[in-house]
Coordinates of C-alpha atoms and ligand atoms in Angstrom, one line a residue:
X200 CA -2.8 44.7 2.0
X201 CA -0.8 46.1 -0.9
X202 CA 1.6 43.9 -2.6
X203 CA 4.6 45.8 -1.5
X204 CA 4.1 45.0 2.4
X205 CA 3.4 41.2 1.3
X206 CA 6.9 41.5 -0.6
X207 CA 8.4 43.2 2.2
X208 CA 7.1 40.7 4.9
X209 CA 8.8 38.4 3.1
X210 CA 11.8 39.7 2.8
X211 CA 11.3 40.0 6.9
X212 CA 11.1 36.5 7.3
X213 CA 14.1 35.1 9.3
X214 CA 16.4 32.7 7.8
X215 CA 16.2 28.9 9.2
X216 CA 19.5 28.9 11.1
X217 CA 17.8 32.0 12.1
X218 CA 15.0 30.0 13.8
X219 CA 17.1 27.2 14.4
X220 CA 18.8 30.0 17.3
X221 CA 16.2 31.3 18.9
X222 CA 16.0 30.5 22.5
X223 CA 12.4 28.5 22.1
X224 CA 13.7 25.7 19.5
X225 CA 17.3 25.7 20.1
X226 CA 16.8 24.6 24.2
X227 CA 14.4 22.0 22.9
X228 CA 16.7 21.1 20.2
X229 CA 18.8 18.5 21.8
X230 CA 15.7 15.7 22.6
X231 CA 15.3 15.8 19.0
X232 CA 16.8 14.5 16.0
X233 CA 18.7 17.3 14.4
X234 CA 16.8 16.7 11.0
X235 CA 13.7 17.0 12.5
X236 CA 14.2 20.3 13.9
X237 CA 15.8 22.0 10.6
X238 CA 11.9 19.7 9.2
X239 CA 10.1 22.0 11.9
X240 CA 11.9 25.3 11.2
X241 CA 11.4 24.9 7.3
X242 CA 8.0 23.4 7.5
X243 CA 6.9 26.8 9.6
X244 CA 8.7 29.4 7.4
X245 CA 7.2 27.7 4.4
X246 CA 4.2 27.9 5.9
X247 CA 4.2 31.7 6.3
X248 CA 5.6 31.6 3.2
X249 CA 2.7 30.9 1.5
X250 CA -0.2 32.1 3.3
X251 CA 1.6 35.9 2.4
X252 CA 1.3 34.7 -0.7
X253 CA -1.6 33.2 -0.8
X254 CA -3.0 36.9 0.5
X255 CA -4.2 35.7 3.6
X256 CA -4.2 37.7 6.9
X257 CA -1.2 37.3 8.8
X258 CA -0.8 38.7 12.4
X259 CA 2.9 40.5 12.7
X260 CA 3.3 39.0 16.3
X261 CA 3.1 35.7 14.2
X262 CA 6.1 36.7 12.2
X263 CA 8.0 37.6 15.0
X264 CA 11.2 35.3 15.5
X265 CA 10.4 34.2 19.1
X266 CA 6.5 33.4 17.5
X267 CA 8.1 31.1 14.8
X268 CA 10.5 29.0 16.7
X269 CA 8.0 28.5 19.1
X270 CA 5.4 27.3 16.4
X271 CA 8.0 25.3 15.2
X272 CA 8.5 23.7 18.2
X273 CA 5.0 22.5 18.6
X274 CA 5.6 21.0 14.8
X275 CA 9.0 19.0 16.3
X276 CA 7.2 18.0 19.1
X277 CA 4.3 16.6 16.8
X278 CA 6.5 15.0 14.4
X279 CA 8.6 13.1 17.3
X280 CA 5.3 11.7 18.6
X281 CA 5.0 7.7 17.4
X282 CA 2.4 7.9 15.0
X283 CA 1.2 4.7 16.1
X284 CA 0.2 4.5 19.7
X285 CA -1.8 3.1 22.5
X286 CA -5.3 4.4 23.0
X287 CA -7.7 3.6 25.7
X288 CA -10.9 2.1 24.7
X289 CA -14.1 3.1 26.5
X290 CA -16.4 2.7 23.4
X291 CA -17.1 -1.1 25.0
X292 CA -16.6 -2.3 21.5
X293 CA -14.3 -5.5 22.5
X294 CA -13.6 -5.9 18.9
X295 CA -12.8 -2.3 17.4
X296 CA -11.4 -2.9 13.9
X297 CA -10.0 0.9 14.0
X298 CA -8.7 0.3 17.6
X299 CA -6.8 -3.0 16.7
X300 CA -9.3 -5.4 17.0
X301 CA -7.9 -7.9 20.1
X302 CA -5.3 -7.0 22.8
X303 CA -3.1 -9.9 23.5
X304 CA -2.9 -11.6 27.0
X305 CA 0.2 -11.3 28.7
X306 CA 1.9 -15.0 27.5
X307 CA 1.5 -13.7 24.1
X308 CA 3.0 -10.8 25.0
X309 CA 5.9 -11.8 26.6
X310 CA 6.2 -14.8 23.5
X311 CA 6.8 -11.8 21.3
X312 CA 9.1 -10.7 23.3
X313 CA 10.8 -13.6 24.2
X314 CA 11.4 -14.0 19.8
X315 CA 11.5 -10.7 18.9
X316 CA 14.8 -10.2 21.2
X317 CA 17.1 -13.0 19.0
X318 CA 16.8 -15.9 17.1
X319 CA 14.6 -18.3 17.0
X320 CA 14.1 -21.8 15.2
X321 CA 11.7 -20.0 12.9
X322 CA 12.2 -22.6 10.1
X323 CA 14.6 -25.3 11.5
X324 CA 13.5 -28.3 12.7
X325 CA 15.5 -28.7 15.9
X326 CA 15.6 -32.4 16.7
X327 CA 17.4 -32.6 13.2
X328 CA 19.2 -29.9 13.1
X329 CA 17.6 -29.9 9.2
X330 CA 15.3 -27.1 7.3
X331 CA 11.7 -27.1 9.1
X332 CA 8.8 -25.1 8.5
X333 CA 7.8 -21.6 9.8
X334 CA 4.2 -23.1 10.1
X335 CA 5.2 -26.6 12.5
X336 CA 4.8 -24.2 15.0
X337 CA 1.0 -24.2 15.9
X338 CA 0.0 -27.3 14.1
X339 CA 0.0 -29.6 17.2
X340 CA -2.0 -27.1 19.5
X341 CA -4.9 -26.4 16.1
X342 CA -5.0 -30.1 15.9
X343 CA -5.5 -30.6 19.7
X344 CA -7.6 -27.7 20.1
X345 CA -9.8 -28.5 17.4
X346 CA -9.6 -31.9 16.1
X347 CA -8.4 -30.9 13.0
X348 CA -5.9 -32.8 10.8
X349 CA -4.0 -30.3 9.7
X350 CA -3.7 -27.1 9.4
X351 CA -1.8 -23.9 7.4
X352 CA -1.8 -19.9 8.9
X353 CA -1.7 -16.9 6.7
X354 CA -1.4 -13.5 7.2
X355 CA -5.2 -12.7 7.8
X356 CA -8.5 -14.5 7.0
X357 CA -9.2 -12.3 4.0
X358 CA -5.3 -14.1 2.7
X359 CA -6.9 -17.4 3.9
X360 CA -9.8 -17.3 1.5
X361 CA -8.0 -16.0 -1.4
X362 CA -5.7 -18.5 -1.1
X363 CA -8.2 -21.5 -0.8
X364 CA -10.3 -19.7 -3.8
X365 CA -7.3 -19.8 -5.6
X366 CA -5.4 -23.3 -5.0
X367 CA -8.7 -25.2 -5.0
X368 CA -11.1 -23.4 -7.6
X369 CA -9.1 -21.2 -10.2
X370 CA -10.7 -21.0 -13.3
X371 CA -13.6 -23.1 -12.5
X372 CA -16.7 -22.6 -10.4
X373 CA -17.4 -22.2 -6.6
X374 CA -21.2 -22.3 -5.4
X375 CA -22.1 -19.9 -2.6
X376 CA -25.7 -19.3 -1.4
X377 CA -27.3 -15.5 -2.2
X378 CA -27.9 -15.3 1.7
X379 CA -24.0 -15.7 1.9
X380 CA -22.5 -13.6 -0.4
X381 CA -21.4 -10.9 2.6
X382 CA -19.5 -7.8 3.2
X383 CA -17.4 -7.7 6.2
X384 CA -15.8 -4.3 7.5
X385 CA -16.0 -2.9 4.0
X386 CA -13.2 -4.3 2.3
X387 CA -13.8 -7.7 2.9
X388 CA -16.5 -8.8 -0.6
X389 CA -17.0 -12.5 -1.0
X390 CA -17.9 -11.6 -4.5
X391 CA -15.2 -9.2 -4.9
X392 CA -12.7 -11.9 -3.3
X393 CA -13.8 -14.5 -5.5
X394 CA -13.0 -12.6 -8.7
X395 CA -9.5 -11.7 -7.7
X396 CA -9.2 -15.4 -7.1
X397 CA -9.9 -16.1 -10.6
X398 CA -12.9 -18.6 -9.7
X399 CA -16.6 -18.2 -11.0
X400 CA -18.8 -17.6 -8.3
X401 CA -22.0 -19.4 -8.9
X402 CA -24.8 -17.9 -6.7
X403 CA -27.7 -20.6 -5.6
X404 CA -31.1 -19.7 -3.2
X405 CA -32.8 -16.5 -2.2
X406 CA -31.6 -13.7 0.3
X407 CA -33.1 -15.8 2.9
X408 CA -34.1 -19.3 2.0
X409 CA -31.2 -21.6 0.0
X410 CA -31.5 -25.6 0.4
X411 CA -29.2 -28.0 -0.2
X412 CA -30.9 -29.2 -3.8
X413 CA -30.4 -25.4 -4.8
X414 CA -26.9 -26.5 -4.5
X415 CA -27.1 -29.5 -6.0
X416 CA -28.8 -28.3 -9.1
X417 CA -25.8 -25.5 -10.0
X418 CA -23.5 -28.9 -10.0
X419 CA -21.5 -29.1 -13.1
X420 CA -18.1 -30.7 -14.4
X421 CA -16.6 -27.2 -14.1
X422 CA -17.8 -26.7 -10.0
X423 CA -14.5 -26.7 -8.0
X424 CA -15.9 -26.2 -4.5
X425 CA -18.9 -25.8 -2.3
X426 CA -18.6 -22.6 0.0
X427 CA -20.3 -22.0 2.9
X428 CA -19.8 -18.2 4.4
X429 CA -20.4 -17.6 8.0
X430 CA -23.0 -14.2 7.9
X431 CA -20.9 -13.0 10.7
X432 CA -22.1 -9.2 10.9
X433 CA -25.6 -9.9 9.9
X434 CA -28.3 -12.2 10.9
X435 CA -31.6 -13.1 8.4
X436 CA -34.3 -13.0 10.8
X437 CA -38.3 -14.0 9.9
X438 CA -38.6 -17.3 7.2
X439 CA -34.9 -18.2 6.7
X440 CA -33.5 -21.6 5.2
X441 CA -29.9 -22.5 4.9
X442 CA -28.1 -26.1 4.1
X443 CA -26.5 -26.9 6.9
X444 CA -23.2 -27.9 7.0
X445 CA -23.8 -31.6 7.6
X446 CA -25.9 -31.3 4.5
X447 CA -23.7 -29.8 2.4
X448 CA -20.3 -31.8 3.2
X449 CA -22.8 -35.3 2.6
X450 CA -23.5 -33.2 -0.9
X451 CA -19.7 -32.8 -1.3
X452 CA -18.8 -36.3 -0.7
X453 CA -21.1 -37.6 -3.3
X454 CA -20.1 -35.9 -5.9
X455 CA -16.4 -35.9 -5.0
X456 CA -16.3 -31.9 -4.6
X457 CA -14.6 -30.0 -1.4
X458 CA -16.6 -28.0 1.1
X459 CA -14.9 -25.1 2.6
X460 CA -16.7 -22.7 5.2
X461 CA -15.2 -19.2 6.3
X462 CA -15.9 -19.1 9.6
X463 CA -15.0 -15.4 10.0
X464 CA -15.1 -14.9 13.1
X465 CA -13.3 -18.2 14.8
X466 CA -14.7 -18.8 18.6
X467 CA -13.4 -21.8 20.5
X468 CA -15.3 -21.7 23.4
X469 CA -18.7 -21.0 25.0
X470 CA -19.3 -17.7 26.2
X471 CA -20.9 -17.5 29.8
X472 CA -24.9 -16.8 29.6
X473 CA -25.3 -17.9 25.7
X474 CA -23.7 -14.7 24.5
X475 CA -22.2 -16.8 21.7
X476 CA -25.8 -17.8 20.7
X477 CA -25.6 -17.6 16.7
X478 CA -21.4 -18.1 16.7
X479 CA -21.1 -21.8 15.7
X480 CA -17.7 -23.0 17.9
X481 CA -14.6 -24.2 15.8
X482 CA -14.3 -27.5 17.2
X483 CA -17.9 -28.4 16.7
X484 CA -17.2 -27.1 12.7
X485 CA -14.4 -29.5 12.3
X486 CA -16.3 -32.4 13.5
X487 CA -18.8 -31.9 10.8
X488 CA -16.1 -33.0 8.7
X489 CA -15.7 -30.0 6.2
X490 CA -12.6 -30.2 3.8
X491 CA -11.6 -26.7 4.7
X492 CA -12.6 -24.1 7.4
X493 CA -10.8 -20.7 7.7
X494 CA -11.6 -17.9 10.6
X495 CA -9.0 -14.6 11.9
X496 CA -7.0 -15.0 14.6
X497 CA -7.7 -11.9 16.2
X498 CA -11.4 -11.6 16.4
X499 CA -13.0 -14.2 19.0
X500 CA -10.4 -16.3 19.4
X501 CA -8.8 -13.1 21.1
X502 CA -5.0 -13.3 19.4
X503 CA -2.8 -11.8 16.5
X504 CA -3.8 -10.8 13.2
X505 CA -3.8 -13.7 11.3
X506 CA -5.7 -16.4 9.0
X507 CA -5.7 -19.9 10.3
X508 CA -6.9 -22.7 8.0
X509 CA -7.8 -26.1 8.8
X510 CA -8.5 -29.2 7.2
X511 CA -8.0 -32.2 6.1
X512 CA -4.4 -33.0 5.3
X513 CA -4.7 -33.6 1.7
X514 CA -6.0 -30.2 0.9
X515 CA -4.4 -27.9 3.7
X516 CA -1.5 -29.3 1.4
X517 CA -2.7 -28.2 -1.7
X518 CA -2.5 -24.7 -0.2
X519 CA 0.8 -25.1 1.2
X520 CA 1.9 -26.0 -1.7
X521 CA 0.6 -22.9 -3.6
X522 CA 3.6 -19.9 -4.3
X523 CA 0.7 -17.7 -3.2
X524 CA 1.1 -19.0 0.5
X525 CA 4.5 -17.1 0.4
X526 CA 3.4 -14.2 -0.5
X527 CA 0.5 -14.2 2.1
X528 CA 3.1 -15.5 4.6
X529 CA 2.7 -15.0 8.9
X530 CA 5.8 -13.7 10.5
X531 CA 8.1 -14.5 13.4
X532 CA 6.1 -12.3 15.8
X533 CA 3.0 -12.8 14.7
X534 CA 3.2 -17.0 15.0
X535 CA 4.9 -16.6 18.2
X536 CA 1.6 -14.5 19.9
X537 CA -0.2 -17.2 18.1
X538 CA 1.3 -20.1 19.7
X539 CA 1.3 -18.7 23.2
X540 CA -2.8 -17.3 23.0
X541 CA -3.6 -21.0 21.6
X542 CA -1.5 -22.8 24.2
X543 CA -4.1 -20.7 26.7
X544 CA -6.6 -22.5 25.7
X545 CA -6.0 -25.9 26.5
X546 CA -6.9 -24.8 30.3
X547 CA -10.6 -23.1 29.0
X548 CA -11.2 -22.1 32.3
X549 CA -7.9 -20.2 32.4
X550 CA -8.1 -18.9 29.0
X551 CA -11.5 -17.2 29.8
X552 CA -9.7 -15.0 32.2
X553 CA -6.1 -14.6 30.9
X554 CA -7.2 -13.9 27.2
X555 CA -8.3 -10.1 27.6
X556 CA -11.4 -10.5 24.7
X557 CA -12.9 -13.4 26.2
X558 CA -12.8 -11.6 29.6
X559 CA -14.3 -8.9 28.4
X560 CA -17.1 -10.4 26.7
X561 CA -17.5 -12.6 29.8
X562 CA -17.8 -10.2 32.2
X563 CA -20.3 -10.0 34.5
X564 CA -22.8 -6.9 35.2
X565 CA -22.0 -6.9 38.7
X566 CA -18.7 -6.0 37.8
X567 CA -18.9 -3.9 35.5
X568 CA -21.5 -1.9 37.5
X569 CA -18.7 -1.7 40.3
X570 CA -16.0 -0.9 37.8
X571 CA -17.9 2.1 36.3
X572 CA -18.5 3.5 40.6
X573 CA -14.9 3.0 41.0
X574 CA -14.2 5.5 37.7
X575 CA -17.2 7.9 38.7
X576 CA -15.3 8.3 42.1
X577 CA -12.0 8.3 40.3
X578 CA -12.6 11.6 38.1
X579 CA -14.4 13.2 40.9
X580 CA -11.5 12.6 43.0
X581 CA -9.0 13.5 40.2
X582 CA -10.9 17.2 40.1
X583 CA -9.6 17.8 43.4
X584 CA -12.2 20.4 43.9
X585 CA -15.8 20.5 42.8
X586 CA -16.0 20.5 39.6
X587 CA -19.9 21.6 39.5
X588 CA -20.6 21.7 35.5
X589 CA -19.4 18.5 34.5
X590 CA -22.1 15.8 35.5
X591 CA -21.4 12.1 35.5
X592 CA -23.5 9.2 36.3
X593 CA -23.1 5.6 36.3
X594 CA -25.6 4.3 33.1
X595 CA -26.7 0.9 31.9
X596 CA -25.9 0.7 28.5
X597 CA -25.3 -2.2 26.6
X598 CA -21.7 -3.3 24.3
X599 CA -20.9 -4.7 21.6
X600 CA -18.6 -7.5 20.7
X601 CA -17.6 -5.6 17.2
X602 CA -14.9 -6.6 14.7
X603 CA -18.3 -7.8 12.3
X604 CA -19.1 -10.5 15.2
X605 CA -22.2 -11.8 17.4
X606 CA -23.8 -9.0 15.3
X607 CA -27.2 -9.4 17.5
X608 CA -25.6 -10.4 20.8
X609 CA -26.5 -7.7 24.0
X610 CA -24.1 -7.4 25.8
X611 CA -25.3 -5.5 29.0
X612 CA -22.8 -3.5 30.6
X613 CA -22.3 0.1 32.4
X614 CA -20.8 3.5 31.9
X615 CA -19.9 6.8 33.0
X616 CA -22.3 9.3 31.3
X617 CA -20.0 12.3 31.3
X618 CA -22.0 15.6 30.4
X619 CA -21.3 19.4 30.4
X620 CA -24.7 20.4 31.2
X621 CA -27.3 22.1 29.0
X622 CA -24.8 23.6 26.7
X623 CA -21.9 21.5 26.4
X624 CA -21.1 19.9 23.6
X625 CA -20.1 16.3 23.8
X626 CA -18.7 15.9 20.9
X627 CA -15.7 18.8 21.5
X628 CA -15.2 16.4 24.9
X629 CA -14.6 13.5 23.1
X630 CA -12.3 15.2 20.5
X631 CA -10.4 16.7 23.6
X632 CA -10.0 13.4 24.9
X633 CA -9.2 11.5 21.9
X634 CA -6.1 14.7 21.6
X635 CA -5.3 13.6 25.1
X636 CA -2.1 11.7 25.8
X637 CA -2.9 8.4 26.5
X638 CA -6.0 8.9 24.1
X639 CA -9.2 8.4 25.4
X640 CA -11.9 6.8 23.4
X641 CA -15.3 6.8 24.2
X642 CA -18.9 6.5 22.7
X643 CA -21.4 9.9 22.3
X644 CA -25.0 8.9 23.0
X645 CA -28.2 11.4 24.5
X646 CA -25.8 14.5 24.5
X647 CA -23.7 13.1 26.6
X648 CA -20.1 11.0 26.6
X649 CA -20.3 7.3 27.1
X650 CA -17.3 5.5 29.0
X651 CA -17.8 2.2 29.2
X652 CA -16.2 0.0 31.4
X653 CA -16.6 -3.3 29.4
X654 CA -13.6 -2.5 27.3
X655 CA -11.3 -0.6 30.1
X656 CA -8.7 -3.0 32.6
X657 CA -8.6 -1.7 36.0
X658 CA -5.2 -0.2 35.8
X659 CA -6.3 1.9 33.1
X660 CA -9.5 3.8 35.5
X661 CA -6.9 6.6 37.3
X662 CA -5.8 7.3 33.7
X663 CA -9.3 7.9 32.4
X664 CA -10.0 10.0 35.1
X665 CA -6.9 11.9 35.2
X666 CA -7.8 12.5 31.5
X667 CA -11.4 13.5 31.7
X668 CA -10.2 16.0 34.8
X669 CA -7.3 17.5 32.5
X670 CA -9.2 18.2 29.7
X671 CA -12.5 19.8 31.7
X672 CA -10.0 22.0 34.0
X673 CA -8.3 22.7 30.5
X674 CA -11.5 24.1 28.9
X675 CA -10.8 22.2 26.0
X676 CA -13.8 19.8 26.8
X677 CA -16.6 22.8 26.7
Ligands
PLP951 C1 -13.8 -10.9 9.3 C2 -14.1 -11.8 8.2 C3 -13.2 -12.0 7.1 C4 -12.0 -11.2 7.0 O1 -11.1 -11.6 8.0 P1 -9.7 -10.7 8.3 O2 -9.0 -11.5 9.3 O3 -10.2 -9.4 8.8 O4 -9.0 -10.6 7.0 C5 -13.6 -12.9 6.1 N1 -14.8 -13.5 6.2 C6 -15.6 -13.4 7.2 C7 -16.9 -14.2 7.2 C8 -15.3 -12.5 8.3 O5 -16.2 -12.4 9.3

């Protein structure tokens, strides 16, 4: 193309009110706001704009006027959508760090709700009428719960270690074991963490074998703490030694030192079968006596993002006490989702069906073998006429609890193999379906689409299939 027609087909190109006009973004125009559209119109002229210059091919039905505001329509349309949205989860990961890690149950939920809508006593002790603090709120349930004396919640666990590196060790030295020293979810280091704490990390034992005299040997006048890091995405298997807790906190007290363990993952109660085999349970931790134990709130324990730490009162109030604690500080929304999934708990048998990760991880075979018939039938109903290329069978498979916890657990379960036959390509079915609206995310395994049914809730099976039926019928799928 010569550089005249490229300067021509400039020239050409319509002016944004121009676009603004046509009948294809002007009728859409009103559901919008009106600086998104002139966004879309510009972004899509600007486009053109410099592919011509760029050289590249451009087809001249592209440049039409109709062609543009209809591009820039899908653009608005796009840009309206909420970036962050609500998927469905059929990779039977209960714990997906990139889907959000734990749904809440319904009480914390509607607690959000319930403070989001107004005020709230956030920080005012209302017997008093006085100043009270933000954290008052879940200290009684912790302490019930667990036993613990008191207790501090931060924004995250990675917050809670930080801050008990910090407050408690600055400066001086902290003594892990080498089998301890673990990554979690890529961004979590316990060395890396340590350094930005300004504390020394001392490393004692072997990868798999560390006793409690290793310990004791690296003691000096500048050793702050004694840390004990739960291995929660990892398990040593074959000759493995490690000081147990009781060992270490009977270390600690002789020679007048805290012991703190990051828990990581924080699981209250038992799981049905054993599954928790491996997961130590927080109330057992705390009557081990540690000075310090920290763990997420939204991994096992099944709630909101945050860090909880517990202790004993003396140095939980160390912490508190730190100006770091403000700056890793829980908010309104967060504590209330907290308090509600914690007040769950003191009916177990109620929590392990109302808080949707232990459910999940609890559930049964038999029903998840029923649940993943019931969505078979569902798509091949949803079809509404044979839909002979797509196969789909009902397969054992087994899930995971994710999030960097029970790393070694099985956690037998079913799902719908969904496969395009001896040419289809799962992997352009599962992009379809994660581009569907609700998003559908499932797991590619032998050529074929995994959905399993650990992960989904009942309500969410006609959507699914409605889903996996759209995008087959659409040819988007194959
Ligand atoms: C997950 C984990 C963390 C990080 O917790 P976040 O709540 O994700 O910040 C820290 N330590 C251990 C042992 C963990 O398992």
């Amino acid at each position: 193309m010569s550089e005249i027609d490229v300067g021509e087909r400039l020239r050409r190109l319509p002016a944004v009110d121009q676009v603004l006009q046509a009948p294809a973004l002007r009728e859409a125009a009103p559901r919008f706001p009106h600086a998104l559209v002139v966004e879309a119109a510009r972004h899509r002229l600007e486009e053109l704009r410099q592919r011509l210059l760029a050289g590249e091919e451009v087809a001249a039905r592209e440049l039409e006027l109709e062609a543009i505001a209809e591009d820039s329509r899908h653009y608005l349309e796009a840009a309206f959508e909420y970036h962050l949205q609500p998927v469905i989860n059929a990779t039977g990961v209960v714990l997906h760090t990139n889907l959000g890690r734990a749904p809440l149950s319904q009480a914390a939920r509607e607690a959000v709700e319930r403070v989001a809508a107004g005020y709230s006593n956030l920080e005012m002790d209302l017997t008093t009428g006085q100043r009270g603090s933000r954290y008052a709120h879940v200290v009684a349930w912790l302490s019930r719960l667990t036993g613990a004396e008191a207790s501090l919640v931060v924004n995250n666990n990675a917050a809670a270690v930080l801050l008990a590196l910090t407050a408690l060790a600055r400066g001086r030295e902290v003594i892990v074991s080498r089998g301890e020293l673990v990554e979690i979810g890529g961004s979590f280091r316990v060395p890396e963490v340590m350094a930005q704490s300004g504390a020394t990390l001392v490393e004692v034992g072997t990868t798999n074998k560390t006793y409690v005299r290793d310990y004791e040997k690296a003691i000096t006048d500048q050793t702050a703490l004694l840390l004990k890091v739960h291995p929660s995405n990892f398990r040593v298997q074959g000759f493995t030694e490690e000081a147990s807790l009781p060992e270490l906190v009977e270390l600690g007290r002789a020679y007048h030192l805290p012991v703190m363990v990051d828990l990581g993952s924080g699981l209250m109660l038992p799981l049905v079968q054993d599954r928790h085999r491996g997961e130590p349970l927080i109330p057992e931790v705390i009557g081990q006596r540690p000075d310090l134990v920290t763990f997420s709130g939204d991994k096992l324990l099944g709630g909101p993002q945050a860090g909880i730490i517990l202790g004993r009162k003396e140095v939980v109030g160390q912490l508190a006490q730190h100006p770091l604690t403000r700056a890793l500080r829980i908010d309104k929304l967060t504590l209330a989702a907290l308090e509600a999934t914690l007040r769950e708990y003191l009916d177990p048998r109620r929590a392990a069906l109302t808080i949707p990760t232990l459910r999940m991880l609890n559930a049964s075979e038999a029903e998840l073998e029923g649940r993943a018939r019931k969505l078979r039938e569902l798509i091949q109903k949803a079809g509404g006429q044979p839909l002979p290329e797509l196969r789909l069978s009902v397969v054992p498979v087994s899930s995971r609890a994710g999030g960097g916890s029970l790393p070694v657990t099985d956690f037998p379960s079913f799902a719908v193999a969904v496969s395009l036959g001896p040419a289809g390509d799962p992997q352009k079915l599962a992009q379809a379906l994660s581009a569907h609206r609700p998003p559908v995310i499932g797991r590619i395994q032998d050529q074929a689409l995994l959905l399993d049914v650990r992960t989904l809730a009942d309500h969410e099976l006609p959507e699914v299939a409605r889903a996996v039926t759209q995008v087959w019928l659409s040819g988007e799928g194959s």
